[in-house]
Amino acid sequence: MGSTVLSLRLDGELLDRIRQHAAKRGMSVQDYVTGTLVREDFDERFKAAVDETEKFYGLREAT
């Protein structure tokens, strides 16, 4: 899998908070942000899979 560059413009306060969160975990800002995005993506895909399973088994109405 290749990589692509993503450039972000961040408010100084936000970047400082991100740096603090990353430092608490012993991570770089890049690794922290990437990990957060991957985790969020997984959460969304997992929720979608649960919703589809519930619809399949009739535990919930289709929307």
CSV table of N, CA, C and O in Angstrom, one decimal:
chain,number,residue,atom,x,y,z
A,1,MET,N,0.9,-1.2,0.0
A,1,MET,CA,0.0,0.0,0.0
A,1,MET,C,0.9,1.2,0.0
A,1,MET,O,1.8,1.3,0.8
A,2,GLY,N,0.6,2.2,-0.9
A,2,GLY,CA,1.4,3.4,-1.0
A,2,GLY,C,0.9,4.4,0.0
A,2,GLY,O,-0.1,4.2,0.7
A,3,SER,N,1.5,5.5,0.0
A,3,SER,CA,1.1,6.6,0.9
A,3,SER,C,0.8,7.9,0.1
A,3,SER,O,1.4,8.0,-1.0
A,4,THR,N,0.0,8.7,0.6
A,4,THR,CA,-0.3,10.0,0.0
A,4,THR,C,-0.2,11.1,1.0
A,4,THR,O,-0.4,10.9,2.2
A,5,VAL,N,0.1,12.3,0.6
A,5,VAL,CA,0.3,13.4,1.5
A,5,VAL,C,-1.1,14.1,1.7
A,5,VAL,O,-1.8,14.3,0.8
A,6,LEU,N,-1.4,14.4,3.0
A,6,LEU,CA,-2.6,15.2,3.4
A,6,LEU,C,-2.1,16.4,4.1
A,6,LEU,O,-1.4,16.2,5.2
A,7,SER,N,-2.4,17.5,3.6
A,7,SER,CA,-2.0,18.8,4.3
A,7,SER,C,-3.2,19.4,5.0
A,7,SER,O,-4.3,19.5,4.5
A,8,LEU,N,-2.9,19.8,6.3
A,8,LEU,CA,-4.0,20.4,7.1
A,8,LEU,C,-3.6,21.8,7.6
A,8,LEU,O,-2.4,22.0,7.9
A,9,ARG,N,-4.5,22.7,7.6
A,9,ARG,CA,-4.3,24.0,8.2
A,9,ARG,C,-5.0,23.9,9.6
A,9,ARG,O,-6.2,23.7,9.7
A,10,LEU,N,-4.2,24.1,10.7
A,10,LEU,CA,-4.7,24.0,12.0
A,10,LEU,C,-4.5,25.2,12.8
A,10,LEU,O,-3.5,25.9,12.7
A,11,ASP,N,-5.5,25.5,13.6
A,11,ASP,CA,-5.4,26.6,14.6
A,11,ASP,C,-4.2,26.3,15.6
A,11,ASP,O,-4.0,25.1,15.9
A,12,GLY,N,-3.5,27.3,16.0
A,12,GLY,CA,-2.3,27.1,16.9
A,12,GLY,C,-2.7,26.3,18.2
A,12,GLY,O,-2.0,25.5,18.7
A,13,GLU,N,-3.9,26.7,18.8
A,13,GLU,CA,-4.3,26.1,20.0
A,13,GLU,C,-4.6,24.6,19.8
A,13,GLU,O,-4.3,23.8,20.6
A,14,LEU,N,-5.3,24.3,18.7
A,14,LEU,CA,-5.6,22.9,18.4
A,14,LEU,C,-4.3,22.1,18.2
A,14,LEU,O,-4.2,21.0,18.7
A,15,LEU,N,-3.4,22.6,17.4
A,15,LEU,CA,-2.1,21.9,17.2
A,15,LEU,C,-1.4,21.7,18.6
A,15,LEU,O,-0.9,20.6,18.8
A,16,ASP,N,-1.4,22.6,19.5
A,16,ASP,CA,-0.8,22.5,20.8
A,16,ASP,C,-1.5,21.3,21.5
A,16,ASP,O,-0.9,20.5,22.2
A,17,ARG,N,-2.8,21.3,21.5
A,17,ARG,CA,-3.6,20.2,22.2
A,17,ARG,C,-3.3,18.9,21.6
A,17,ARG,O,-3.1,17.9,22.3
A,18,ILE,N,-3.2,18.8,20.3
A,18,ILE,CA,-2.8,17.6,19.6
A,18,ILE,C,-1.4,17.1,20.0
A,18,ILE,O,-1.2,15.9,20.3
A,19,ARG,N,-0.5,18.1,20.0
A,19,ARG,CA,0.9,17.7,20.5
A,19,ARG,C,0.9,17.2,21.9
A,19,ARG,O,1.6,16.2,22.2
A,20,GLN,N,0.1,17.8,22.8
A,20,GLN,CA,0.0,17.3,24.2
A,20,GLN,C,-0.5,15.9,24.2
A,20,GLN,O,0.0,15.0,24.9
A,21,HIS,N,-1.6,15.6,23.5
A,21,HIS,CA,-2.2,14.3,23.5
A,21,HIS,C,-1.2,13.3,22.9
A,21,HIS,O,-1.1,12.2,23.5
A,22,ALA,N,-0.5,13.6,21.9
A,22,ALA,CA,0.4,12.7,21.3
A,22,ALA,C,1.6,12.5,22.2
A,22,ALA,O,2.0,11.3,22.4
A,23,ALA,N,2.1,13.5,22.9
A,23,ALA,CA,3.2,13.3,23.8
A,23,ALA,C,2.8,12.4,25.0
A,23,ALA,O,3.7,11.6,25.4
A,24,LYS,N,1.6,12.5,25.5
A,24,LYS,CA,1.2,11.7,26.6
A,24,LYS,C,1.2,10.2,26.2
A,24,LYS,O,1.4,9.3,27.0
A,25,ARG,N,1.1,9.9,24.9
A,25,ARG,CA,1.1,8.6,24.4
A,25,ARG,C,2.4,8.2,23.8
A,25,ARG,O,2.6,7.1,23.3
A,26,GLY,N,3.4,9.1,23.9
A,26,GLY,CA,4.7,8.8,23.3
A,26,GLY,C,4.7,8.7,21.8
A,26,GLY,O,5.5,7.9,21.2
A,27,MET,N,3.8,9.5,21.2
A,27,MET,CA,3.7,9.4,19.7
A,27,MET,C,4.0,10.7,19.1
A,27,MET,O,4.0,11.7,19.7
A,28,SER,N,4.3,10.6,17.8
A,28,SER,CA,4.5,11.9,17.0
A,28,SER,C,3.0,12.4,16.7
A,28,SER,O,2.1,11.7,16.8
A,29,VAL,N,3.0,13.7,16.3
A,29,VAL,CA,1.7,14.3,16.0
A,29,VAL,C,1.1,13.5,14.8
A,29,VAL,O,-0.1,13.2,14.7
A,30,GLN,N,2.0,13.2,13.8
A,30,GLN,CA,1.5,12.5,12.6
A,30,GLN,C,0.9,11.1,13.0
A,30,GLN,O,-0.2,10.7,12.5
A,31,ASP,N,1.6,10.3,13.8
A,31,ASP,CA,1.1,9.0,14.2
A,31,ASP,C,-0.2,9.1,15.0
A,31,ASP,O,-1.1,8.3,14.8
A,32,TYR,N,-0.3,10.1,15.9
A,32,TYR,CA,-1.5,10.3,16.7
A,32,TYR,C,-2.7,10.7,15.8
A,32,TYR,O,-3.7,10.1,15.9
A,33,VAL,N,-2.5,11.6,14.9
A,33,VAL,CA,-3.6,12.0,14.0
A,33,VAL,C,-4.0,10.8,13.1
A,33,VAL,O,-5.2,10.5,12.9
A,34,THR,N,-3.0,10.1,12.5
A,34,THR,CA,-3.3,9.0,11.7
A,34,THR,C,-4.1,7.9,12.5
A,34,THR,O,-5.1,7.3,12.0
A,35,GLY,N,-3.6,7.6,13.7
A,35,GLY,CA,-4.3,6.6,14.5
A,35,GLY,C,-5.7,7.0,14.8
A,35,GLY,O,-6.6,6.1,14.8
A,36,THR,N,-5.9,8.3,15.1
A,36,THR,CA,-7.3,8.8,15.4
A,36,THR,C,-8.2,8.6,14.2
A,36,THR,O,-9.3,8.1,14.3
A,37,LEU,N,-7.7,8.9,13.0
A,37,LEU,CA,-8.5,8.8,11.8
A,37,LEU,C,-8.8,7.3,11.5
A,37,LEU,O,-9.9,7.0,11.1
A,38,VAL,N,-7.8,6.4,11.7
A,38,VAL,CA,-8.1,5.0,11.4
A,38,VAL,C,-9.1,4.5,12.4
A,38,VAL,O,-10.0,3.7,12.0
A,39,ARG,N,-9.0,4.8,13.7
A,39,ARG,CA,-9.9,4.4,14.7
A,39,ARG,C,-11.3,4.8,14.4
A,39,ARG,O,-12.3,4.1,14.5
A,40,GLU,N,-11.5,6.1,14.0
A,40,GLU,CA,-12.8,6.6,13.7
A,40,GLU,C,-13.4,5.9,12.5
A,40,GLU,O,-14.6,5.6,12.5
A,41,ASP,N,-12.6,5.6,11.5
A,41,ASP,CA,-13.0,4.9,10.3
A,41,ASP,C,-13.5,3.5,10.7
A,41,ASP,O,-14.5,3.1,10.2
A,42,PHE,N,-12.7,2.8,11.5
A,42,PHE,CA,-13.1,1.5,12.0
A,42,PHE,C,-14.4,1.6,12.7
A,42,PHE,O,-15.3,0.7,12.5
A,43,ASP,N,-14.6,2.5,13.6
A,43,ASP,CA,-15.8,2.6,14.4
A,43,ASP,C,-17.0,2.8,13.4
A,43,ASP,O,-18.1,2.2,13.7
A,44,GLU,N,-16.9,3.6,12.4
A,44,GLU,CA,-18.0,3.8,11.5
A,44,GLU,C,-18.3,2.6,10.7
A,44,GLU,O,-19.5,2.2,10.5
A,45,ARG,N,-17.3,1.9,10.2
A,45,ARG,CA,-17.5,0.6,9.5
A,45,ARG,C,-18.1,-0.4,10.3
A,45,ARG,O,-19.0,-1.2,9.9
A,46,PHE,N,-17.7,-0.5,11.6
A,46,PHE,CA,-18.2,-1.5,12.5
A,46,PHE,C,-19.7,-1.2,12.8
A,46,PHE,O,-20.5,-2.2,12.8
A,47,LYS,N,-20.0,0.0,13.1
A,47,LYS,CA,-21.4,0.4,13.3
A,47,LYS,C,-22.3,0.0,12.1
A,47,LYS,O,-23.4,-0.5,12.3
A,48,ALA,N,-21.8,0.3,10.9
A,48,ALA,CA,-22.6,0.0,9.7
A,48,ALA,C,-22.8,-1.5,9.6
A,48,ALA,O,-23.9,-2.0,9.2
A,49,ALA,N,-21.8,-2.3,9.9
A,49,ALA,CA,-21.9,-3.8,9.9
A,49,ALA,C,-22.9,-4.3,10.9
A,49,ALA,O,-23.7,-5.1,10.6
A,50,VAL,N,-22.9,-3.7,12.1
A,50,VAL,CA,-23.9,-4.1,13.1
A,50,VAL,C,-25.3,-3.7,12.7
A,50,VAL,O,-26.2,-4.5,12.8
A,51,ASP,N,-25.4,-2.5,12.1
A,51,ASP,CA,-26.8,-2.1,11.6
A,51,ASP,C,-27.3,-3.0,10.5
A,51,ASP,O,-28.4,-3.4,10.6
A,52,GLU,N,-26.4,-3.4,9.6
A,52,GLU,CA,-26.8,-4.3,8.5
A,52,GLU,C,-27.2,-5.7,9.1
A,52,GLU,O,-28.2,-6.3,8.6
A,53,THR,N,-26.5,-6.2,10.1
A,53,THR,CA,-26.8,-7.5,10.7
A,53,THR,C,-28.1,-7.4,11.4
A,53,THR,O,-28.9,-8.3,11.3
A,54,GLU,N,-28.4,-6.3,12.1
A,54,GLU,CA,-29.7,-6.2,12.8
A,54,GLU,C,-30.8,-6.1,11.8
A,54,GLU,O,-31.9,-6.7,12.0
A,55,LYS,N,-30.6,-5.4,10.7
A,55,LYS,CA,-31.7,-5.4,9.7
A,55,LYS,C,-31.9,-6.8,9.1
A,55,LYS,O,-33.0,-7.2,8.9
A,56,PHE,N,-30.8,-7.5,8.8
A,56,PHE,CA,-30.9,-8.9,8.2
A,56,PHE,C,-31.7,-9.8,9.1
A,56,PHE,O,-32.5,-10.6,8.7
A,57,TYR,N,-31.4,-9.7,10.4
A,57,TYR,CA,-32.1,-10.6,11.4
A,57,TYR,C,-33.5,-10.1,11.9
A,57,TYR,O,-34.1,-10.7,12.7
A,58,GLY,N,-33.8,-8.9,11.3
A,58,GLY,CA,-35.1,-8.3,11.7
A,58,GLY,C,-35.2,-7.8,13.1
A,58,GLY,O,-36.3,-7.6,13.6
A,59,LEU,N,-34.0,-7.4,13.6
A,59,LEU,CA,-34.0,-6.9,15.0
A,59,LEU,C,-34.3,-5.4,15.0
A,59,LEU,O,-34.5,-4.8,16.0
A,60,ARG,N,-34.3,-4.8,13.8
A,60,ARG,CA,-34.4,-3.4,13.6
A,60,ARG,C,-35.0,-3.1,12.2
A,60,ARG,O,-34.7,-3.8,11.3
A,61,GLU,N,-35.9,-2.1,12.1
A,61,GLU,CA,-36.4,-1.7,10.8
A,61,GLU,C,-35.4,-1.1,9.9
A,61,GLU,O,-34.5,-0.4,10.4
A,62,ALA,N,-35.5,-1.4,8.7
A,62,ALA,CA,-34.6,-0.8,7.7
A,62,ALA,C,-34.9,0.7,7.6
A,62,ALA,O,-36.1,1.1,7.7
A,63,THR,N,-33.9,1.6,7.4
A,63,THR,CA,-34.2,3.0,7.3
A,63,THR,C,-34.0,3.5,5.9
A,63,THR,O,-33.4,2.9,5.1
